Short mmCIF file of N, CA and C and ligand atoms in Angstrom, two decimals:
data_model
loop_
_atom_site.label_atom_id
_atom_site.label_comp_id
_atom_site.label_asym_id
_atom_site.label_seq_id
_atom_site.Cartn_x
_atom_site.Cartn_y
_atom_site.Cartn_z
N UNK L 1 -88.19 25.93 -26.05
CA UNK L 1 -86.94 25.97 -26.83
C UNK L 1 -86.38 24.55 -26.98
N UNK L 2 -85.81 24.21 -27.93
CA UNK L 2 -85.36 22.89 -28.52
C UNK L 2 -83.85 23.03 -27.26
N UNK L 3 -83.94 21.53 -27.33
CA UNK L 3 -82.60 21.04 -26.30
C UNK L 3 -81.10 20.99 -27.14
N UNK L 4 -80.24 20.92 -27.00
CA UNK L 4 -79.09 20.78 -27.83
C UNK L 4 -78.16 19.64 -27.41
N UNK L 5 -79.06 18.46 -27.29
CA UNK L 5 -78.38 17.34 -26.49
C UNK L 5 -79.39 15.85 -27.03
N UNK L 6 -78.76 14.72 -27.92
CA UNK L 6 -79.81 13.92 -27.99
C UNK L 6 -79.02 12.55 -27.78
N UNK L 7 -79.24 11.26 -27.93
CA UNK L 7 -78.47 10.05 -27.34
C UNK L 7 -78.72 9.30 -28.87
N UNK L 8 -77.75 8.45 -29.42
CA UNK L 8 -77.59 7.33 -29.96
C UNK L 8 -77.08 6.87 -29.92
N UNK L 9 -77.51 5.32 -30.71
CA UNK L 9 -76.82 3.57 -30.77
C UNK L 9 -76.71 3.43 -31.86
N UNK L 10 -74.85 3.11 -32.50
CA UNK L 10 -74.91 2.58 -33.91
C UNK L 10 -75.01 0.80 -33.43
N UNK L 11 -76.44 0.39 -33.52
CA UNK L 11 -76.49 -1.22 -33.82
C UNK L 11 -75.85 -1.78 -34.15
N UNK L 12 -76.27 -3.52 -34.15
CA UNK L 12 -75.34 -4.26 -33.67
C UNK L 12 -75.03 -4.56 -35.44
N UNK L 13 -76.04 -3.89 -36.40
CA UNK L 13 -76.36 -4.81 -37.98
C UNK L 13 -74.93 -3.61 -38.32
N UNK L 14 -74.90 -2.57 -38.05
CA UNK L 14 -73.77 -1.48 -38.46
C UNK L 14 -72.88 -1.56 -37.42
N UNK L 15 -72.36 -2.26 -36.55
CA UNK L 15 -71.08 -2.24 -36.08
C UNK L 15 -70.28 -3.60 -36.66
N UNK L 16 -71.19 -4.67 -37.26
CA UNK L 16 -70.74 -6.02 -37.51
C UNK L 16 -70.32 -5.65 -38.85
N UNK L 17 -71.02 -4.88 -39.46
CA UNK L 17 -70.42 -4.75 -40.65
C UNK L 17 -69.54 -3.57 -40.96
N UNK L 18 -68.86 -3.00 -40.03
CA UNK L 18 -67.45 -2.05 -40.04
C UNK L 18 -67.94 -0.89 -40.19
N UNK L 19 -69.33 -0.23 -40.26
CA UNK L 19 -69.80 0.97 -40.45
C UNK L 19 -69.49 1.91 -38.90
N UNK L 20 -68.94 1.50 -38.27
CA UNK L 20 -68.41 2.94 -36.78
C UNK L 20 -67.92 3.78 -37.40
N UNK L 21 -67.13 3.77 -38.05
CA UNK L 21 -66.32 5.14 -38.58
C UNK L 21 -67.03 5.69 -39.78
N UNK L 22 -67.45 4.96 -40.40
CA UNK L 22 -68.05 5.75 -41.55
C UNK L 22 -69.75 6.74 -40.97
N UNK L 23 -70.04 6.13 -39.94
CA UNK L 23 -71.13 6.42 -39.45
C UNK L 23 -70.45 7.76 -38.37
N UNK L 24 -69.54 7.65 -37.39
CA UNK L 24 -69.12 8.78 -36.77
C UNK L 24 -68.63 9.93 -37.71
N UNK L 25 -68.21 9.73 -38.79
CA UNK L 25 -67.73 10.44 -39.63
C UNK L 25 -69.09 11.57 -40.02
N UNK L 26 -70.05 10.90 -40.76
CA UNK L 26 -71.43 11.50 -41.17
C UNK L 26 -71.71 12.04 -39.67
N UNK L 27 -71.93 11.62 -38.77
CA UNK L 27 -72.47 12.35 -37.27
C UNK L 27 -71.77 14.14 -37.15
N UNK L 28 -70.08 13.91 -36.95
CA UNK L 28 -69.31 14.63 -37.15
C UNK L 28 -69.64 15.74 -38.29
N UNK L 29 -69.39 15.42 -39.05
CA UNK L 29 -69.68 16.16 -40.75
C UNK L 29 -70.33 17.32 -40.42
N UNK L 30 -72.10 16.88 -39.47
CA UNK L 30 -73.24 17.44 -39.66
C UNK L 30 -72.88 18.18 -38.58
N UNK L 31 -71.92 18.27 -37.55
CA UNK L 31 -71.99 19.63 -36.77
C UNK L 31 -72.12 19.12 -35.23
N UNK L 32 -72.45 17.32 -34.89
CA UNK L 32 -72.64 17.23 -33.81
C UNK L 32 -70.85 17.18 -33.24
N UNK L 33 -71.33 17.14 -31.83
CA UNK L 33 -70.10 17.30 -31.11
C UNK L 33 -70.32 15.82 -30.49
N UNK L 34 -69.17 15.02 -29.56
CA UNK L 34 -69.37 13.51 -28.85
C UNK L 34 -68.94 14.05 -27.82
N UNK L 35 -70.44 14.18 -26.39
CA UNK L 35 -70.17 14.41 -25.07
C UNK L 35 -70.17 12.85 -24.36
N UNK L 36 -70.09 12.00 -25.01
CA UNK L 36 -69.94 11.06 -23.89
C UNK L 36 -70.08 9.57 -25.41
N UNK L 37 -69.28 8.63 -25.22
CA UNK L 37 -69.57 7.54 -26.03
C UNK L 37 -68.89 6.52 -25.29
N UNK L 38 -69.69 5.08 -25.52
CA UNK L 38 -68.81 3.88 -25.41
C UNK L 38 -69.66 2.74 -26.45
N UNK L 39 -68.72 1.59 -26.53
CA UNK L 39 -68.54 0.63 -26.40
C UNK L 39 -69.40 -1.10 -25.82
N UNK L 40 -70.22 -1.39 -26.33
CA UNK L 40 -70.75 -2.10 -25.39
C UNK L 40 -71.72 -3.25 -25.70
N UNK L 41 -72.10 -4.24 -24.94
CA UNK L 41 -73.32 -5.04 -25.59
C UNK L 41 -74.58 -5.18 -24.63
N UNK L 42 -75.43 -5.12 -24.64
CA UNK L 42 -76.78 -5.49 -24.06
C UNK L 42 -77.08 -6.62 -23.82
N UNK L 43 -77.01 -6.32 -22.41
CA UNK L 43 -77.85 -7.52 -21.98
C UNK L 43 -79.24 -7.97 -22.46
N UNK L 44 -80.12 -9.01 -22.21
CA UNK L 44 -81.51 -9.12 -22.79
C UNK L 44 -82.47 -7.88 -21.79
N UNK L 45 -81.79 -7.78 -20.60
CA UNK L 45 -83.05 -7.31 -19.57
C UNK L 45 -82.56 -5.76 -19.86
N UNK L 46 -81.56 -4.98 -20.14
CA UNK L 46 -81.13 -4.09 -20.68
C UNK L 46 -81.80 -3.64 -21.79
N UNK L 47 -81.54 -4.31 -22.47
CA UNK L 47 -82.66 -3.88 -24.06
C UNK L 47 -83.92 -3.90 -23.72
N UNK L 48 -84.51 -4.70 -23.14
CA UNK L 48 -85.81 -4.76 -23.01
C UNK L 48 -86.62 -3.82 -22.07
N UNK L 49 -85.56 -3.41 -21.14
CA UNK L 49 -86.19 -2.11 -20.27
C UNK L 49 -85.78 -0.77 -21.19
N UNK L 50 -84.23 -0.34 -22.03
CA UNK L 50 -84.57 -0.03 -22.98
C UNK L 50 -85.49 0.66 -23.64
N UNK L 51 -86.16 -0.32 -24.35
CA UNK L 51 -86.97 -0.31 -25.41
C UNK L 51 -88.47 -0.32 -24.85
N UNK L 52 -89.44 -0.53 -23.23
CA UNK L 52 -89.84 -0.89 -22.77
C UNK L 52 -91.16 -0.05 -23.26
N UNK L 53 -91.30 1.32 -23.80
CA UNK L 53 -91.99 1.93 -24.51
C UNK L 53 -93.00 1.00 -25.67
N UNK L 54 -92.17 0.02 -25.99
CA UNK L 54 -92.57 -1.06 -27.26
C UNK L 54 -93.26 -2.01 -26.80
N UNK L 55 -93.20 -2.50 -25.47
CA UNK L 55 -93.83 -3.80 -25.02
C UNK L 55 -94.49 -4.12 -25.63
N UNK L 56 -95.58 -3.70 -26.17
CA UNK L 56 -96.93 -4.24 -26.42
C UNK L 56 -96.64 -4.65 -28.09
N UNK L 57 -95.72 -3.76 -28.41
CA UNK L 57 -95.81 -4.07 -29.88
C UNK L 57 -94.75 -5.20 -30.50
N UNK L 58 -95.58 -5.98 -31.59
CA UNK L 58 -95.32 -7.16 -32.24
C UNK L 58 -94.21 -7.40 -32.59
N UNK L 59 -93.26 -6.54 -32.46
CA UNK L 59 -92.09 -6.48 -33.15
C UNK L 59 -90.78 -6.28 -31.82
N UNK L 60 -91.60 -6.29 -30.15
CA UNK L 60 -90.75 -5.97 -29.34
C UNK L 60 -89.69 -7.23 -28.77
N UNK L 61 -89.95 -8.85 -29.11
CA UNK L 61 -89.67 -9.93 -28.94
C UNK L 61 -88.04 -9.79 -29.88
N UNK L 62 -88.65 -9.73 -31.51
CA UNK L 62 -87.75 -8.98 -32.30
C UNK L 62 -86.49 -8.38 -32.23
N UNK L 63 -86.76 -7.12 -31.36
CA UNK L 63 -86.46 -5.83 -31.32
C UNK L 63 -85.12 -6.47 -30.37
N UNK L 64 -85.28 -6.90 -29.29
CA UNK L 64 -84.65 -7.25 -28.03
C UNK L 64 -83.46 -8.45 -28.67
N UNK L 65 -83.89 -9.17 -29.23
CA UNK L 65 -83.10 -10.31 -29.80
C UNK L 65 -82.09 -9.46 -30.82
N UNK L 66 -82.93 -9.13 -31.72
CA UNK L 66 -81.48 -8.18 -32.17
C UNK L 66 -80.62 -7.02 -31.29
N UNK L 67 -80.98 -6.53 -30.84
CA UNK L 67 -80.28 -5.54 -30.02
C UNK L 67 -79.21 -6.13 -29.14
N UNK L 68 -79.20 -7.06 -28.83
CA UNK L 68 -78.53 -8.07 -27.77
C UNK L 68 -77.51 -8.69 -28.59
N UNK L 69 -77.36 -9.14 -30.02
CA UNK L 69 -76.86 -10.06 -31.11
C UNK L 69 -75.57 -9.33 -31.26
N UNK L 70 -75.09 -8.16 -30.56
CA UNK L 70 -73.90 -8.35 -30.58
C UNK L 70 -73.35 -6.91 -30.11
N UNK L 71 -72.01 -6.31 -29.93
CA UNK L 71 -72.01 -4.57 -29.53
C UNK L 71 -72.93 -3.70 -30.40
N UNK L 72 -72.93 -2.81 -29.46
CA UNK L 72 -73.16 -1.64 -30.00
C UNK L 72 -72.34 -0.43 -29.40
N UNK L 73 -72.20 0.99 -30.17
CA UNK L 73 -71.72 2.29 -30.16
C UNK L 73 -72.75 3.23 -29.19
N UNK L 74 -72.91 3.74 -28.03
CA UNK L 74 -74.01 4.00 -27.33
C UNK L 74 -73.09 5.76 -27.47
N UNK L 75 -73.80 6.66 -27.50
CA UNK L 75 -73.03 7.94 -27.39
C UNK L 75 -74.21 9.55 -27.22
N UNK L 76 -73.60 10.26 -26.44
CA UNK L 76 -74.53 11.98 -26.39
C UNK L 76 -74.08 12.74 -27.45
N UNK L 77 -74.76 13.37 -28.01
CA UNK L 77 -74.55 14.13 -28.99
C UNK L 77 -74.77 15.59 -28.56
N UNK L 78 -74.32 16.32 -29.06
CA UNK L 78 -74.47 18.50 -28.78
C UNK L 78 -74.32 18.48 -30.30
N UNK L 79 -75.84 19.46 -30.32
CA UNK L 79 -75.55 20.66 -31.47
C UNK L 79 -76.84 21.34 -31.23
N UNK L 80 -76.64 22.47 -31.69
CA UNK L 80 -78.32 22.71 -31.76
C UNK L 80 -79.45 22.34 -32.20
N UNK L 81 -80.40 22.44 -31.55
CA UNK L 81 -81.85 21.62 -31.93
C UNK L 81 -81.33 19.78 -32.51
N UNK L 82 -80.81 19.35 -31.84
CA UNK L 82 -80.07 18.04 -32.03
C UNK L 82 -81.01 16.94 -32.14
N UNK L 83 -82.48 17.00 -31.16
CA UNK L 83 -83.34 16.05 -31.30
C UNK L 83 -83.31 15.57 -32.97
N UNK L 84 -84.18 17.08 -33.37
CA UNK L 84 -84.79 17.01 -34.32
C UNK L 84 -83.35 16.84 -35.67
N UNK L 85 -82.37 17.49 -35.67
CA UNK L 85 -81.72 17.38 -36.64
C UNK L 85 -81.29 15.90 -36.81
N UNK L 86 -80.87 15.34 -35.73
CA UNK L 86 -80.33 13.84 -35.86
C UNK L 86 -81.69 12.87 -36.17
N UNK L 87 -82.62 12.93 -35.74
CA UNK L 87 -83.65 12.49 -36.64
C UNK L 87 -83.38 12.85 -38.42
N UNK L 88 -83.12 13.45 -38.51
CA UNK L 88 -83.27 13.71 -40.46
C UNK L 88 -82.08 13.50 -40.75
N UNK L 89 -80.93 13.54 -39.72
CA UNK L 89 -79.54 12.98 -40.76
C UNK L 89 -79.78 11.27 -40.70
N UNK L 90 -80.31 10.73 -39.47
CA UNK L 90 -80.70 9.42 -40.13
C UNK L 90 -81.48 8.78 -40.76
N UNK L 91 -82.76 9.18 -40.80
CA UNK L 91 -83.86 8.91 -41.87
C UNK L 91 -85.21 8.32 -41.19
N UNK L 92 -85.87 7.62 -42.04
CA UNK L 92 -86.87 7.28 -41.54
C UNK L 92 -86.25 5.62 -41.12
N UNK L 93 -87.32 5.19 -40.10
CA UNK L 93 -87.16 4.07 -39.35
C UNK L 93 -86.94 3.10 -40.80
N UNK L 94 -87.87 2.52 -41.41
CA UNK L 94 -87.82 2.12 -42.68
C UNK L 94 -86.67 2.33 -43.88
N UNK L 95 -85.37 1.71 -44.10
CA UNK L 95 -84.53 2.47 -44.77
C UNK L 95 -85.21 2.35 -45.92
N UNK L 96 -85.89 0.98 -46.87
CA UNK L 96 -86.64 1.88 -47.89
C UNK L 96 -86.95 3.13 -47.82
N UNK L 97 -87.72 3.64 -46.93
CA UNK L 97 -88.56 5.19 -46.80
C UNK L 97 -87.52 6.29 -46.86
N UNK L 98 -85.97 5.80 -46.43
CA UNK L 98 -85.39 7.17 -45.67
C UNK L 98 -85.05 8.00 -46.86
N UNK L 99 -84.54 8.68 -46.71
CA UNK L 99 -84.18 9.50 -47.67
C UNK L 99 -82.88 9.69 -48.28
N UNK L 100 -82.61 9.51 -49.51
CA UNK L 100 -80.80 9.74 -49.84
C UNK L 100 -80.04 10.43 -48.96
N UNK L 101 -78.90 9.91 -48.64
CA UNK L 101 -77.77 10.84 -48.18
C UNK L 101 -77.74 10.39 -46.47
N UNK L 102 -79.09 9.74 -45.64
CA UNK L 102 -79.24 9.70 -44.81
C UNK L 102 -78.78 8.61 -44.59
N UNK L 103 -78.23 8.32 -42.93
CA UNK L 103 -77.60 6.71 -42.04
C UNK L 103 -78.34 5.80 -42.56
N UNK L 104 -79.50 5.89 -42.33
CA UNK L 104 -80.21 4.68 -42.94
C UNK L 104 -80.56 3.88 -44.41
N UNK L 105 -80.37 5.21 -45.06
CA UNK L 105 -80.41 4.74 -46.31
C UNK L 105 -78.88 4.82 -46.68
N UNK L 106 -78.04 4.84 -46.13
CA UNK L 106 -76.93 4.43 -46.33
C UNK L 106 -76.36 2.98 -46.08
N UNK L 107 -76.65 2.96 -45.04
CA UNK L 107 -76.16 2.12 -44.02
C UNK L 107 -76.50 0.75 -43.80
N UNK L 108 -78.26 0.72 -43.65
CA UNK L 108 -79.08 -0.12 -42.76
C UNK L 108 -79.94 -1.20 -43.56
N UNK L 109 -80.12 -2.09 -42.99
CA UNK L 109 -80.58 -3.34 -43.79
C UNK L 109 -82.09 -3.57 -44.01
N UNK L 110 -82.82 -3.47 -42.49
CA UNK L 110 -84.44 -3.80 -43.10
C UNK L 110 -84.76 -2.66 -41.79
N UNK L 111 -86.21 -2.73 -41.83
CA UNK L 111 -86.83 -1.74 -40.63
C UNK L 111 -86.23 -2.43 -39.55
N UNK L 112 -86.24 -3.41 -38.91
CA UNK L 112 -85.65 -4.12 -37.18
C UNK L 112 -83.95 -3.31 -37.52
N UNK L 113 -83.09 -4.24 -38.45
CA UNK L 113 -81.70 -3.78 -38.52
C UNK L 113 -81.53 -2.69 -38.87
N UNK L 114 -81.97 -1.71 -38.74
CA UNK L 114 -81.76 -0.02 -39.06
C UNK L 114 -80.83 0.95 -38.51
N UNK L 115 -79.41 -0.06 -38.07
CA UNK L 115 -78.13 1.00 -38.41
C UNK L 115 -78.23 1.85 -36.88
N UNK L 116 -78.73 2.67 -36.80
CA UNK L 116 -78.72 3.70 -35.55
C UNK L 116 -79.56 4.06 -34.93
N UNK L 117 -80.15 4.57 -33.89
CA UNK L 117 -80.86 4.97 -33.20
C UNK L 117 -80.89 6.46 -32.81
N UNK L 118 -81.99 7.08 -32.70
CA UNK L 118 -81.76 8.74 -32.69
C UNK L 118 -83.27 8.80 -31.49
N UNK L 119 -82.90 9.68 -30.80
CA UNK L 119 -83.96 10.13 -29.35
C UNK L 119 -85.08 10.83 -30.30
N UNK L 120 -86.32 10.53 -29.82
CA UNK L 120 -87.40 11.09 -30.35
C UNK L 120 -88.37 12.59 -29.73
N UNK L 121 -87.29 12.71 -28.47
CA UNK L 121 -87.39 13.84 -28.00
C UNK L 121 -86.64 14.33 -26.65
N UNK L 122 -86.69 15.77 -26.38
CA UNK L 122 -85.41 15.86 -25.43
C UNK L 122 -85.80 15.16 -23.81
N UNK L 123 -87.20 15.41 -23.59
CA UNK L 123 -87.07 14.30 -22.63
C UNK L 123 -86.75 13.17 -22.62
N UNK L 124 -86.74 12.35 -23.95
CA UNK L 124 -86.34 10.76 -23.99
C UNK L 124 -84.61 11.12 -24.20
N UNK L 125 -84.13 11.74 -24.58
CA UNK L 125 -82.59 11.61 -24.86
C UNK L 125 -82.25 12.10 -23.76
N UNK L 126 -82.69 12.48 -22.63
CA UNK L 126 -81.81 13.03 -21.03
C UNK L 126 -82.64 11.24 -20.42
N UNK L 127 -83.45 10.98 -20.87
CA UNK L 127 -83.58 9.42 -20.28
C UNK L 127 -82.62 8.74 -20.22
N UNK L 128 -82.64 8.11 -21.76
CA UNK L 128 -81.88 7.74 -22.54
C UNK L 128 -80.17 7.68 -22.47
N UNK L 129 -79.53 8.94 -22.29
CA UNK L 129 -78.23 9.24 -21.98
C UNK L 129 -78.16 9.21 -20.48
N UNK L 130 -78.78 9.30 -19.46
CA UNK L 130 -79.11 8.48 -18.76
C UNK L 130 -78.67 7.32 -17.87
N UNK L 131 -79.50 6.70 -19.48
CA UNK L 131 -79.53 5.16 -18.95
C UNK L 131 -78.36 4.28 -19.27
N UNK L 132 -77.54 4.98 -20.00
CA UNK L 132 -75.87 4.84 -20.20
C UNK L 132 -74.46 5.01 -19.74
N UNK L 133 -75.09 6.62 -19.24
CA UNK L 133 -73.67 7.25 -18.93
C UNK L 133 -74.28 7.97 -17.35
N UNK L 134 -73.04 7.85 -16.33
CA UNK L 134 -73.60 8.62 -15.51
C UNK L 134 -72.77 10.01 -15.77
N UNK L 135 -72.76 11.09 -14.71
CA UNK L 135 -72.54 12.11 -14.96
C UNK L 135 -70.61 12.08 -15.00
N UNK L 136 -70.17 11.50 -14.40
CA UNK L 136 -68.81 11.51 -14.34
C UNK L 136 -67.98 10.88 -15.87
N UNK L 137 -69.29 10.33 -17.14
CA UNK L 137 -68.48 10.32 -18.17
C UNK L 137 -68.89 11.08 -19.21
N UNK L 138 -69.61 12.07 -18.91
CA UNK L 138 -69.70 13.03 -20.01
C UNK L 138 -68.72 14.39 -20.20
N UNK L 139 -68.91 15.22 -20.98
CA UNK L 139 -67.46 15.86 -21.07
C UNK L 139 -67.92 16.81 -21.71
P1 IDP G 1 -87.25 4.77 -34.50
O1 IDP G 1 -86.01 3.99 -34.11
O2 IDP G 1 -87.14 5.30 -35.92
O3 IDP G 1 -87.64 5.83 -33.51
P2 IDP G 1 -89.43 3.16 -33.44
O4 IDP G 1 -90.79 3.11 -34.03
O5 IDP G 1 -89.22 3.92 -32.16
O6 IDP G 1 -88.44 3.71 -34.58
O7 IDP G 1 -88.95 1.66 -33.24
C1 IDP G 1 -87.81 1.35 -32.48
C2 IDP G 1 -86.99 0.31 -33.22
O8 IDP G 1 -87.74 -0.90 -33.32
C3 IDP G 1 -86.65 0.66 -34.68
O9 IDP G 1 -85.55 1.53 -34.81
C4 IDP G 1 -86.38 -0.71 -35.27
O10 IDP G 1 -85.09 -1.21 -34.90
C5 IDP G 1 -87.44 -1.56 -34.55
N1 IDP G 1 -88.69 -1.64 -35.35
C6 IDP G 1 -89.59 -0.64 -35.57
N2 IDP G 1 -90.61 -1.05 -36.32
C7 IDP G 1 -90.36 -2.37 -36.58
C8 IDP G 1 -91.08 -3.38 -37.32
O11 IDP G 1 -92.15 -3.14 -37.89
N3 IDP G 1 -90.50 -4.61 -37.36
C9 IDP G 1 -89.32 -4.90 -36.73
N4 IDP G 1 -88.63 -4.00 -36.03
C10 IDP G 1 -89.14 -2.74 -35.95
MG1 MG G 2 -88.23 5.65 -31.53
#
C-alpha cells in the first residue's frame, strides 16, 4: 500500500526568486497537508550526505554547490499516495520535459536549478524527513 507521507525542498533558485508562496500555494491547492516545515540553509557536508545517492554522478560536485548557494524551504507533506502524486504535481527533473501546469515547468530554471524536490519513494521520504525534522516537530 502507498504511504501518505513524502518530504520536500523548495531550492535555493525558487526561494531567491520569491516563489515560497506561490509554490506552497500549488502544494496546498493539490490536497497536501504541512506536517512539519522550516526554514534553512545547507551546509556543504549536509547536502552532500543529502544527496549522497549521487556521488558517483557528474553532476554531484554541481548539485552540492548549488544546494548550499543559499536557503531553502525543507517540509513533510500528508495526502494520499503522496510519493507518487507530488512527483507529477512537480514534473519531470528537466523543466523543459515537465509538463504544463507543473512546479517545474512553472517555476524552475535548468535541470541542476529545478525549483523543488519531491521523495522518490516512501522509504526515501521517512529518510529524508528524517534527516530534517526530528519527531518533536512534526504535527
Ligand atoms: P529528481 O530531483 O527529479 O528526483 P534526480 O535524478 O534524483 O532528480 O537528481 C537530483 C537532483 O540533481 C535534481 O533534482 C537536480 O537538481 C540535479 N540534477 C539531476 N540531473 C542533473 C544534471 O544532469 N545536471 C545537473 N544537475 C542535475
Ligand atoms: Mg531523485
Amino acid at each position: 500500500m502507498a504511504g501518505n507521507r513524502t518530504f520536500t525542498m523548495i531550492k535555493p533558485d525558487a526561494v531567491e526568486k520569491n516563489y515560497i508562496g506561490a509554490i506552497l500555494e500549488k502544494i496546498n491547492a493539490a490536497g497536501f497537508r504541512i506536517v512539519a516545515m522550516k526554514y534553512t540553509k545547507l551546509t556543504q557536508e549536509q547536502a552532500g550526505a543529502f544527496y549522497a545517492v549521487h556521488k558517483e554522478r557528474p553532476f554531484y560536485g554541481e548539485l552540492v554547490e548549488y544546494m548550499t548557494s543559499g536557503p531553502i524551504v525543507a517540509a513533510i507533506l500528508e495526502k494520499d499516495n503522496a510519493v507518487a502524486d507530488f512527483r507529477k504535481l512537480i514534473g519531470a527533473t528537466n523543466p523543459e520535459e515537465a509538463e504544463e501546469g507543473t512546479i517545474r515547468k512553472l517555476y524552475a530554471e535548468s535541470i541542476a536549478a529545478n525549483a523543488i524536490h519531491g521523495s522518490d519513494s516512501d522509504e526515501n521520504a521517512e529518510i529524508e524527513g528524517n534527516f530534517f525534522f526530528s519527531q518533536i516537530e512534526r504535527f
